[in-house]
Coordinates of N, CA and C in Angstrom, one line a residue:
Chain A
N28 N 102.1 134.9 -31.5 CA 101.9 133.5 -31.7 C 102.8 132.7 -30.8
A29 N 102.3 132.1 -29.7 CA 103.2 131.4 -28.8 C 103.7 130.2 -29.5
G30 N 104.9 129.7 -29.1 CA 105.5 128.6 -29.6 C 104.9 127.3 -29.0
V31 N 105.5 126.2 -29.2 CA 105.1 124.9 -28.6 C 105.3 125.0 -27.1
M32 N 104.3 124.7 -26.4 CA 104.4 124.8 -24.9 C 104.3 123.5 -24.3
Q33 N 105.3 123.1 -23.5 CA 105.3 121.9 -22.8 C 105.3 122.2 -21.3
N34 N 104.5 121.4 -20.6 CA 104.5 121.5 -19.1 C 104.2 120.2 -18.5
P35 N 104.8 120.0 -17.3 CA 105.8 120.9 -16.7 C 107.1 120.8 -17.3
R36 N 108.0 121.7 -17.0 CA 109.4 121.7 -17.5 C 110.2 120.6 -16.7
H37 N 109.9 120.5 -15.5 CA 110.5 119.4 -14.7 C 109.5 118.7 -13.9
L38 N 109.7 117.4 -13.9 CA 108.7 116.5 -13.2 C 109.4 115.4 -12.4
V39 N 109.2 115.3 -11.2 CA 109.8 114.3 -10.3 C 108.7 113.3 -9.9
R40 N 109.0 112.0 -10.1 CA 108.0 111.0 -9.7 C 108.7 109.9 -9.0
R41 N 108.0 109.3 -8.1 CA 108.6 108.1 -7.4 C 108.2 106.9 -8.3
R42 N 109.1 105.9 -8.1 CA 108.8 104.6 -8.9 C 107.4 104.1 -8.6
G43 N 106.7 103.8 -9.7 CA 105.4 103.3 -9.5 C 104.3 104.3 -9.7
Q44 N 104.6 105.6 -9.7 CA 103.7 106.6 -9.9 C 103.4 106.8 -11.4
E45 N 102.4 107.7 -11.7 CA 102.1 108.0 -13.1 C 102.7 109.4 -13.4
A46 N 103.2 109.5 -14.7 CA 103.7 110.8 -15.2 C 102.8 111.2 -16.4
R47 N 102.4 112.5 -16.3 CA 101.6 113.0 -17.4 C 102.3 114.2 -18.0
L48 N 102.6 114.2 -19.2 CA 103.4 115.3 -19.9 C 102.4 115.9 -20.9
R49 N 102.4 117.2 -20.9 CA 101.5 117.9 -21.8 C 102.2 118.7 -22.8
C50 N 101.6 118.8 -24.0 CA 102.2 119.6 -25.1 C 101.1 120.3 -25.8
S51 N 101.1 121.6 -25.8 CA 100.2 122.4 -26.6 C 100.9 122.9 -27.9
P52 N 100.5 122.4 -29.0 CA 101.2 122.8 -30.3 C 101.0 124.3 -30.6
M53 N 101.7 124.7 -31.6 CA 101.6 126.1 -32.1 C 100.2 126.2 -32.7
K54 N 99.7 127.4 -32.7 CA 98.4 127.7 -33.2 C 98.3 127.3 -34.7
G55 N 97.3 126.6 -35.1 CA 97.2 126.2 -36.5 C 97.9 124.9 -36.8
H56 N 98.6 124.3 -35.8 CA 99.3 123.0 -36.1 C 98.4 121.9 -35.6
S57 N 98.3 120.9 -36.5 CA 97.5 119.7 -36.1 C 98.3 118.4 -36.0
H58 N 99.6 118.6 -36.1 CA 100.4 117.4 -36.0 C 101.4 117.5 -34.9
V59 N 101.5 116.5 -34.1 CA 102.3 116.5 -32.9 C 103.2 115.2 -32.9
Y60 N 104.5 115.4 -32.5 CA 105.4 114.4 -32.4 C 106.0 114.4 -31.0
W61 N 106.2 113.2 -30.5 CA 106.9 113.1 -29.1 C 108.2 112.3 -29.3
Y62 N 109.3 112.9 -28.7 CA 110.6 112.2 -28.7 C 111.1 112.1 -27.3
R63 N 112.0 111.1 -27.1 CA 112.6 110.9 -25.8 C 114.1 111.1 -26.0
Q64 N 114.7 111.8 -25.1 CA 116.2 112.0 -25.2 C 116.8 111.6 -23.9
L65 N 117.6 110.5 -23.9 CA 118.4 110.1 -22.8 C 119.6 111.0 -22.7
P66 N 120.2 111.1 -21.5 CA 121.4 111.9 -21.3 C 122.5 111.5 -22.3
E67 N 123.1 112.5 -23.0 CA 124.2 112.3 -23.9 C 123.8 111.5 -25.2
E68 N 122.5 111.4 -25.4 CA 122.0 110.7 -26.6 C 121.2 111.6 -27.5
G69 N 120.8 111.0 -28.7 CA 120.0 111.7 -29.6 C 118.5 111.6 -29.3
L70 N 117.7 112.1 -30.2 CA 116.2 112.1 -30.1 C 115.7 110.8 -30.6
K71 N 115.0 110.1 -29.8 CA 114.3 108.9 -30.2 C 112.9 109.1 -30.5
F72 N 112.4 108.8 -31.6 CA 111.0 109.0 -32.0 C 110.1 108.0 -31.1
M73 N 109.0 108.6 -30.6 CA 108.1 107.8 -29.9 C 106.8 107.6 -30.6
V74 N 106.1 108.8 -30.9 CA 104.8 108.7 -31.5 C 104.5 109.9 -32.3
Y75 N 103.7 109.7 -33.3 CA 103.2 110.8 -34.2 C 101.7 110.8 -34.2
L76 N 101.1 112.0 -33.8 CA 99.7 112.0 -33.7 C 99.1 113.2 -34.5
Q77 N 98.0 113.0 -35.1 CA 97.2 114.1 -35.6 C 96.0 114.2 -34.6
K78 N 95.2 115.2 -34.8 CA 94.0 115.4 -33.9 C 93.2 114.1 -33.9
E79 N 93.0 113.6 -32.7 CA 92.2 112.4 -32.5 C 92.7 111.1 -33.1
N80 N 93.9 111.2 -33.7 CA 94.4 109.9 -34.3 C 95.9 109.7 -34.0
I81 N 96.2 108.5 -33.8 CA 97.6 108.1 -33.7 C 98.0 107.6 -35.0
I82 N 99.0 108.3 -35.6 CA 99.4 108.0 -37.0 C 100.5 106.9 -37.0
D83 N 101.5 107.0 -36.0 CA 102.6 106.1 -36.0 C 103.0 106.1 -34.5
E84 N 103.0 104.9 -33.9 CA 103.4 104.8 -32.5 C 104.5 103.7 -32.4
S85 N 105.3 103.6 -33.5 CA 106.3 102.5 -33.6 C 107.4 102.7 -32.6
G86 N 107.6 103.9 -32.1 CA 108.6 104.1 -31.1 C 108.2 104.0 -29.6
M87 N 107.0 103.8 -29.4 CA 106.4 103.7 -28.1 C 106.6 102.3 -27.5
P88 N 107.1 102.3 -26.2 CA 107.2 101.0 -25.6 C 105.7 100.4 -25.5
K89 N 105.7 99.1 -25.6 CA 104.4 98.4 -25.7 C 103.6 98.6 -24.4
E90 N 104.2 98.7 -23.3 CA 103.5 98.7 -22.0 C 103.8 100.1 -21.3
R91 N 102.9 100.5 -20.6 CA 103.0 101.6 -19.6 C 102.9 103.0 -20.3
F92 N 103.2 103.1 -21.6 CA 103.2 104.3 -22.3 C 102.0 104.5 -23.2
S93 N 101.4 105.7 -23.2 CA 100.3 106.0 -24.1 C 100.3 107.4 -24.4
A94 N 99.7 107.8 -25.5 CA 99.6 109.2 -26.0 C 98.3 109.5 -26.6
E95 N 97.9 110.7 -26.5 CA 96.7 111.1 -27.1 C 96.8 112.6 -27.5
F96 N 95.9 112.9 -28.5 CA 95.9 114.3 -29.0 C 94.4 114.6 -29.3
P97 N 93.7 115.0 -28.3 CA 92.2 115.1 -28.4 C 91.8 116.3 -29.3
K98 N 90.6 116.3 -29.7 CA 90.1 117.4 -30.5 C 90.3 118.8 -29.9
E99 N 90.1 118.8 -28.6 CA 90.3 120.0 -27.8 C 91.4 119.8 -26.8
G100 N 92.3 120.7 -26.6 CA 93.2 120.6 -25.5 C 94.6 120.0 -26.0
P101 N 95.5 119.9 -25.1 CA 96.9 119.6 -25.4 C 97.0 118.1 -25.7
S102 N 98.1 117.7 -26.3 CA 98.5 116.3 -26.4 C 99.1 115.9 -25.1
I103 N 98.8 114.7 -24.7 CA 99.3 114.1 -23.5 C 100.1 112.9 -23.7
L104 N 101.3 112.8 -23.1 CA 102.0 111.6 -23.1 C 102.0 111.1 -21.6
R105 N 101.5 109.9 -21.5 CA 101.2 109.3 -20.2 C 102.1 108.1 -20.0
I106 N 102.8 108.1 -18.8 CA 103.6 107.0 -18.5 C 103.1 106.4 -17.1
Q107 N 102.7 105.2 -17.2 CA 102.2 104.6 -15.9 C 103.3 103.8 -15.2
Q108 N 103.2 103.7 -13.9 CA 104.1 102.9 -13.1 C 105.6 103.2 -13.5
V109 N 106.0 104.4 -13.4 CA 107.3 104.8 -13.9 C 108.4 104.0 -13.2
V110 N 109.5 103.8 -14.0 CA 110.7 103.2 -13.4 C 111.8 104.1 -13.7
R111 N 113.0 103.8 -13.0 CA 114.1 104.7 -13.1 C 114.6 104.9 -14.6
G112 N 114.4 103.9 -15.4 CA 114.8 104.0 -16.8 C 114.0 104.9 -17.6
D113 N 112.9 105.4 -17.1 CA 112.0 106.4 -17.8 C 112.6 107.8 -17.6
S114 N 113.5 108.0 -16.7 CA 114.1 109.3 -16.5 C 114.8 109.8 -17.8
A115 N 114.3 110.9 -18.3 CA 114.8 111.4 -19.6 C 114.2 112.8 -19.9
A116 N 114.6 113.4 -20.9 CA 113.9 114.6 -21.4 C 113.0 114.2 -22.5
Y117 N 111.7 114.7 -22.4 CA 110.7 114.3 -23.4 C 110.4 115.6 -24.2
F118 N 110.6 115.5 -25.5 CA 110.3 116.7 -26.3 C 109.1 116.5 -27.2
C119 N 108.4 117.5 -27.4 CA 107.2 117.6 -28.3 C 107.5 118.5 -29.4
A120 N 107.1 118.2 -30.6 CA 107.2 119.1 -31.7 C 105.9 119.1 -32.4
S121 N 105.6 120.2 -33.1 CA 104.3 120.3 -33.9 C 104.6 120.9 -35.3
S122 N 103.7 120.5 -36.2 CA 103.8 121.1 -37.5 C 102.4 121.2 -38.1
R123 N 102.3 122.0 -39.2 CA 101.0 122.1 -39.9 C 100.7 120.8 -40.6
G124 N 101.7 120.3 -41.2 CA 101.6 119.0 -41.8 C 100.7 119.0 -43.1
Q125 N 100.6 120.2 -43.7 CA 99.7 120.2 -44.9 C 100.6 120.6 -46.1
G126 N 101.0 119.6 -46.8 CA 101.7 119.8 -48.0 C 103.1 120.2 -47.8
V127 N 103.8 120.6 -48.8 CA 105.2 120.9 -48.7 C 105.5 122.1 -47.7
L128 N 104.7 123.1 -47.7 CA 104.9 124.3 -46.9 C 104.7 124.0 -45.4
G129 N 104.0 123.0 -45.1 CA 103.7 122.8 -43.7 C 104.6 121.8 -43.0
T130 N 105.7 121.5 -43.5 CA 106.4 120.4 -42.9 C 107.5 120.8 -41.9
E131 N 107.7 122.1 -41.7 CA 108.7 122.5 -40.7 C 108.1 122.2 -39.3
A132 N 108.9 121.6 -38.5 CA 108.5 121.2 -37.1 C 109.1 122.1 -36.1
F133 N 108.3 122.6 -35.1 CA 108.8 123.5 -34.1 C 108.7 122.7 -32.8
F134 N 109.8 122.9 -32.0 CA 109.9 122.1 -30.7 C 109.5 122.9 -29.5
G135 N 109.0 122.2 -28.5 CA 108.9 122.8 -27.2 C 110.2 122.7 -26.4
Q136 N 110.2 123.2 -25.2 CA 111.5 123.2 -24.4 C 111.7 121.9 -23.7
G137 N 110.8 121.0 -23.8 CA 111.0 119.7 -23.2 C 110.5 119.6 -21.8
T138 N 110.2 118.4 -21.4 CA 109.9 118.1 -20.0 C 111.0 117.1 -19.5
R139 N 111.7 117.5 -18.4 CA 112.7 116.6 -17.9 C 112.0 115.8 -16.7
L140 N 111.9 114.5 -17.0 CA 111.3 113.6 -16.0 C 112.4 112.9 -15.2
T141 N 112.3 113.0 -13.9 CA 113.2 112.3 -13.0 C 112.5 111.3 -12.2
V142 N 112.8 110.1 -12.2 CA 112.2 109.1 -11.4 C 113.1 108.7 -10.3
V143 N 112.6 108.9 -9.0 CA 113.4 108.6 -7.9 C 112.9 107.4 -7.1
Chain B
A15 N 110.8 102.5 -44.5 CA 111.1 103.5 -43.5 C 112.4 104.3 -43.8
Q16 N 112.4 105.5 -43.4 CA 113.6 106.3 -43.7 C 114.5 106.2 -42.5
T17 N 115.8 106.4 -42.7 CA 116.8 106.5 -41.7 C 117.7 107.6 -41.9
V18 N 118.3 108.2 -40.9 CA 119.2 109.3 -40.9 C 120.4 109.0 -40.1
T19 N 121.6 109.1 -40.7 CA 122.8 108.7 -40.1 C 123.8 109.9 -40.0
Q20 N 124.3 110.1 -38.8 CA 125.3 111.1 -38.6 C 126.5 110.3 -38.1
S21 N 127.6 110.3 -38.9 CA 128.7 109.4 -38.6 C 129.7 110.0 -37.6
Q22 N 129.6 111.2 -37.3 CA 130.5 111.9 -36.4 C 129.9 112.2 -35.1
P23 N 130.2 111.4 -34.1 CA 129.6 111.6 -32.7 C 130.1 113.0 -32.1
E24 N 131.3 113.3 -32.3 CA 131.9 114.5 -31.8 C 132.8 115.2 -32.8
M25 N 132.8 116.5 -32.7 CA 133.8 117.2 -33.5 C 134.2 118.5 -32.8
S26 N 135.4 119.0 -33.1 CA 135.8 120.3 -32.5 C 136.4 121.1 -33.6
V27 N 136.3 122.4 -33.4 CA 136.8 123.4 -34.3 C 137.3 124.6 -33.6
Q28 N 138.4 125.2 -34.1 CA 138.9 126.5 -33.5 C 137.9 127.6 -33.9
E29 N 137.8 128.5 -32.9 CA 137.0 129.7 -33.2 C 137.4 130.4 -34.5
A30 N 136.5 130.8 -35.3 CA 136.7 131.6 -36.6 C 137.0 130.6 -37.7
E31 N 137.2 129.3 -37.5 CA 137.4 128.4 -38.6 C 136.1 127.8 -39.1
T32 N 136.3 127.0 -40.1 CA 135.1 126.4 -40.7 C 135.0 124.9 -40.4
V33 N 133.8 124.4 -40.2 CA 133.7 123.0 -39.9 C 132.5 122.4 -40.7
T34 N 132.6 121.2 -41.1 CA 131.5 120.5 -41.8 C 131.0 119.3 -41.1
L35 N 129.7 119.2 -40.9 CA 129.1 118.1 -40.2 C 128.4 117.2 -41.2
S36 N 128.6 115.9 -41.2 CA 128.0 115.0 -42.2 C 126.7 114.5 -41.8
C37 N 125.9 114.2 -42.8 CA 124.6 113.5 -42.6 C 124.2 112.8 -43.9
T38 N 123.9 111.5 -43.8 CA 123.3 110.8 -44.9 C 122.0 110.2 -44.5
Y39 N 121.1 110.0 -45.5 CA 119.8 109.5 -45.2 C 119.4 108.5 -46.2
D40 N 118.4 107.7 -45.9 CA 118.0 106.7 -46.8 C 116.5 106.8 -47.0
T41 N 116.0 106.9 -48.2 CA 114.6 107.0 -48.5 C 114.3 106.6 -49.9
S42 N 113.1 106.1 -50.1 CA 112.7 105.8 -51.5 C 111.8 106.9 -52.1
E43 N 111.6 107.9 -51.3 CA 110.7 109.0 -51.7 C 111.4 110.1 -52.4
S44 N 110.7 110.9 -53.2 CA 111.3 111.9 -54.0 C 111.0 113.3 -53.4
N45 N 109.9 113.4 -52.6 CA 109.5 114.7 -52.1 C 109.7 114.7 -50.6
Y46 N 110.6 115.5 -50.1 CA 110.9 115.5 -48.7 C 111.6 116.8 -48.3
Y47 N 111.7 117.0 -47.0 CA 112.5 118.1 -46.5 C 113.7 117.6 -45.6
L48 N 114.7 118.3 -45.6 CA 115.8 118.0 -44.7 C 116.1 119.2 -43.8
F49 N 116.5 118.9 -42.6 CA 116.7 120.0 -41.6 C 118.0 119.8 -40.8
W50 N 118.6 120.8 -40.3 CA 119.6 120.8 -39.3 C 119.0 121.5 -38.1
Y51 N 119.0 120.9 -36.9 CA 118.6 121.5 -35.7 C 119.9 121.6 -34.8
K52 N 119.9 122.6 -34.0 CA 120.9 122.8 -33.0 C 120.3 122.7 -31.6
Q53 N 121.0 122.0 -30.7 CA 120.5 121.9 -29.3 C 121.7 122.3 -28.4
P54 N 121.6 123.6 -28.0 CA 122.7 124.1 -27.1 C 122.5 123.5 -25.7
P55 N 123.3 123.8 -24.7 CA 123.2 123.3 -23.4 C 121.8 123.6 -22.7
S56 N 121.2 124.6 -23.2 CA 119.8 124.9 -22.7 C 118.8 123.8 -23.1
R57 N 119.2 123.0 -24.0 CA 118.4 121.8 -24.5 C 117.2 122.3 -25.4
Q58 N 117.1 123.5 -25.7 CA 116.1 124.0 -26.6 C 116.5 123.5 -28.0
M59 N 115.6 123.0 -28.8 CA 115.8 122.6 -30.2 C 115.6 123.8 -31.1
I60 N 116.6 124.2 -31.8 CA 116.5 125.4 -32.6 C 116.8 125.0 -34.1
L61 N 115.9 125.4 -35.0 CA 116.1 125.1 -36.4 C 117.2 126.0 -36.9
V62 N 118.2 125.4 -37.6 CA 119.3 126.1 -38.1 C 119.1 126.4 -39.6
I63 N 118.7 125.4 -40.3 CA 118.5 125.5 -41.8 C 117.7 124.4 -42.3
R64 N 117.1 124.6 -43.4 CA 116.3 123.6 -44.0 C 116.5 123.6 -45.6
Q65 N 116.3 122.4 -46.1 CA 116.4 122.2 -47.6 C 115.3 121.4 -48.1
E66 N 114.7 121.9 -49.2 CA 113.6 121.2 -49.9 C 114.2 120.3 -50.9
A67 N 113.8 119.1 -51.0 CA 114.5 118.1 -51.9 C 114.3 118.5 -53.3
Y68 N 113.3 119.1 -53.7 CA 113.1 119.4 -55.1 C 113.9 120.7 -55.6
K69 N 114.5 121.3 -54.6 CA 115.4 122.5 -55.0 C 116.8 122.0 -55.1
Q70 N 117.4 122.3 -56.2 CA 118.8 122.0 -56.4 C 119.8 122.9 -55.7
Q71 N 119.3 124.2 -55.5 CA 120.2 125.1 -54.9 C 120.4 124.8 -53.4
N72 N 121.6 124.9 -53.0 CA 121.9 124.6 -51.6 C 121.4 125.8 -50.7
A73 N 120.7 125.5 -49.6 CA 120.2 126.5 -48.7 C 121.4 127.2 -47.9
T74 N 121.2 128.4 -47.6 CA 122.2 129.2 -46.9 C 121.5 130.1 -45.9
E75 N 122.0 130.1 -44.7 CA 121.5 131.1 -43.6 C 122.7 131.7 -42.9
N76 N 123.1 132.9 -43.3 CA 124.2 133.6 -42.7 C 125.5 132.7 -42.8
R77 N 126.0 132.3 -41.6 CA 127.2 131.5 -41.6 C 127.0 130.0 -41.8
F78 N 125.7 129.6 -42.0 CA 125.4 128.2 -42.1 C 125.0 127.9 -43.5
S79 N 125.5 126.9 -44.1 CA 125.1 126.5 -45.5 C 125.2 124.9 -45.5
V80 N 124.4 124.4 -46.5 CA 124.4 123.0 -46.7 C 125.0 122.6 -48.0
N81 N 125.4 121.4 -48.1 CA 125.8 120.7 -49.4 C 124.9 119.6 -49.6
F82 N 123.9 119.8 -50.4 CA 122.8 118.8 -50.6 C 123.1 118.0 -51.9
Q83 N 123.4 116.7 -51.7 CA 123.7 115.9 -52.9 C 122.5 114.8 -52.9
K84 N 121.5 115.1 -53.7 CA 120.3 114.2 -53.6 C 120.6 112.8 -54.1
A85 N 121.4 112.7 -55.2 CA 121.7 111.3 -55.7 C 122.4 110.5 -54.7
A86 N 123.3 111.2 -54.0 CA 124.1 110.5 -52.9 C 123.4 110.4 -51.6
K87 N 122.3 111.1 -51.5 CA 121.5 111.1 -50.2 C 122.4 111.6 -49.1
S88 N 123.0 112.8 -49.4 CA 123.9 113.4 -48.4 C 123.5 114.8 -48.2
F89 N 123.6 115.2 -46.9 CA 123.1 116.6 -46.5 C 124.1 117.1 -45.4
S90 N 125.2 117.7 -45.8 CA 126.1 118.1 -44.8 C 125.9 119.6 -44.5
L91 N 126.3 119.9 -43.3 CA 126.2 121.3 -42.8 C 127.6 121.9 -42.6
K92 N 127.7 123.1 -43.2 CA 129.0 123.8 -43.1 C 128.8 125.1 -42.2
I93 N 129.6 125.2 -41.2 CA 129.5 126.4 -40.4 C 130.8 127.2 -40.6
S94 N 130.7 128.4 -41.1 CA 131.8 129.2 -41.4 C 132.0 130.2 -40.2
D95 N 133.3 130.6 -40.0 CA 133.6 131.6 -39.0 C 133.0 131.2 -37.6
S96 N 133.3 130.0 -37.2 CA 132.7 129.4 -36.0 C 132.8 130.3 -34.8
Q97 N 131.8 130.3 -34.0 CA 131.7 131.1 -32.8 C 131.5 130.3 -31.6
L98 N 131.9 130.8 -30.5 CA 131.8 130.0 -29.2 C 130.3 129.6 -29.0
G99 N 129.4 130.4 -29.4 CA 128.0 130.1 -29.2 C 127.5 129.0 -30.1
D100 N 128.3 128.6 -31.1 CA 127.9 127.5 -31.9 C 128.1 126.1 -31.2
T101 N 128.8 126.1 -30.1 CA 128.9 124.9 -29.3 C 127.6 124.3 -29.0
A102 N 127.3 123.1 -29.4 CA 126.0 122.5 -29.2 C 126.0 121.1 -29.8
M103 N 124.9 120.4 -29.6 CA 124.6 119.2 -30.4 C 123.9 119.6 -31.6
Y104 N 124.2 119.0 -32.7 CA 123.6 119.2 -34.0 C 122.9 118.0 -34.5
F105 N 121.6 118.1 -34.9 CA 120.9 117.0 -35.4 C 120.4 117.2 -36.8
C106 N 120.6 116.2 -37.6 CA 120.1 116.2 -39.0 C 118.7 115.5 -38.9
A107 N 117.8 116.0 -39.7 CA 116.4 115.5 -39.6 C 115.8 115.4 -41.0
F108 N 114.9 114.6 -41.2 CA 114.2 114.3 -42.5 C 112.7 114.2 -42.2
I109 N 112.0 114.8 -43.1 CA 110.5 114.7 -43.0 C 110.0 114.4 -44.4
N110 N 109.1 113.4 -44.5 CA 108.6 113.0 -45.8 C 107.2 113.6 -46.0
A111 N 106.6 113.2 -47.2 CA 105.3 113.7 -47.5 C 104.2 113.2 -46.5
G112 N 104.5 112.1 -45.9 CA 103.6 111.6 -44.9 C 103.8 112.2 -43.5
N113 N 104.7 113.3 -43.5 CA 105.0 114.0 -42.3 C 105.6 113.3 -41.1
M114 N 106.3 112.2 -41.5 CA 107.1 111.5 -40.5 C 108.4 112.1 -40.3
L115 N 108.7 112.6 -39.1 CA 110.0 113.3 -38.8 C 111.0 112.4 -38.1
T116 N 112.1 112.2 -38.8 CA 113.1 111.3 -38.3 C 114.4 112.0 -38.1
F117 N 115.1 111.7 -36.9 CA 116.4 112.4 -36.6 C 117.5 111.4 -36.7
G118 N 118.7 112.0 -36.9 CA 120.0 111.3 -36.8 C 120.4 111.3 -35.3
G119 N 121.5 110.6 -35.0 CA 121.9 110.5 -33.7 C 122.6 111.7 -33.1
G120 N 122.9 112.6 -33.9 CA 123.5 113.9 -33.4 C 125.0 113.9 -33.5
T121 N 125.6 115.1 -33.6 CA 127.0 115.4 -33.6 C 127.2 116.4 -32.5
R122 N 128.1 116.1 -31.6 CA 128.4 117.2 -30.6 C 129.6 118.0 -31.1
L123 N 129.3 119.3 -31.2 CA 130.3 120.2 -31.7 C 130.8 121.1 -30.6
M124 N 132.2 121.1 -30.5 CA 132.8 122.0 -29.5 C 133.6 123.0 -30.3
V125 N 133.3 124.3 -30.0 CA 134.1 125.4 -30.6 C 135.1 125.9 -29.6
K126 N 136.4 125.8 -29.9 CA 137.4 126.1 -28.9 C 138.0 127.5 -29.2
P127 N 138.2 128.3 -28.1 CA 138.7 129.6 -28.2 C 140.2 129.7 -28.6

């Protein structure tokens, strides 16, 4: 059973380009979380999704950022018109999310976005 | 909304000694899980230990144990016989019945030889 897969591991974009980060949750997991980590800082919550639904996006910037988790395929975090301040590591986690037993979250290895 | 606070940004400990990392949280819910995650220089997030709120017994995993004080909303991590490989960022995390996963700001632990 593969773990949470994020790709790419490293992504370089020029200012103004779009960045698309992918997250494939563990098999059987229907809940996905996205976090941003700036250098030397902690994990900042961005968005929580279930299949085809955004449950909580209170941590997402109002502009340029969007996320989806379609019925089929990976979850996508999309950043339009990237700026230097978007440079960070973006982590995805997944969980079963069903009752008490399902609440453990497993993390991917992250995508390091560098905006030049 | 729940919050998780780690009041120690950095800590250091001598190899083979014991260190305790603090974590407090705030919630109005009664059913939840608490976790400690480790993030070594590789940046991979690794689950160290977890505690179910309805269990009074403190969780233990080898050299790692927690002191869970539900009334005080405190969840500290004790690392015994510290090893150089324990050097990492440690994050306390909370998940509620609504599956909202919240992290503290992290504690950077340095194990010195």
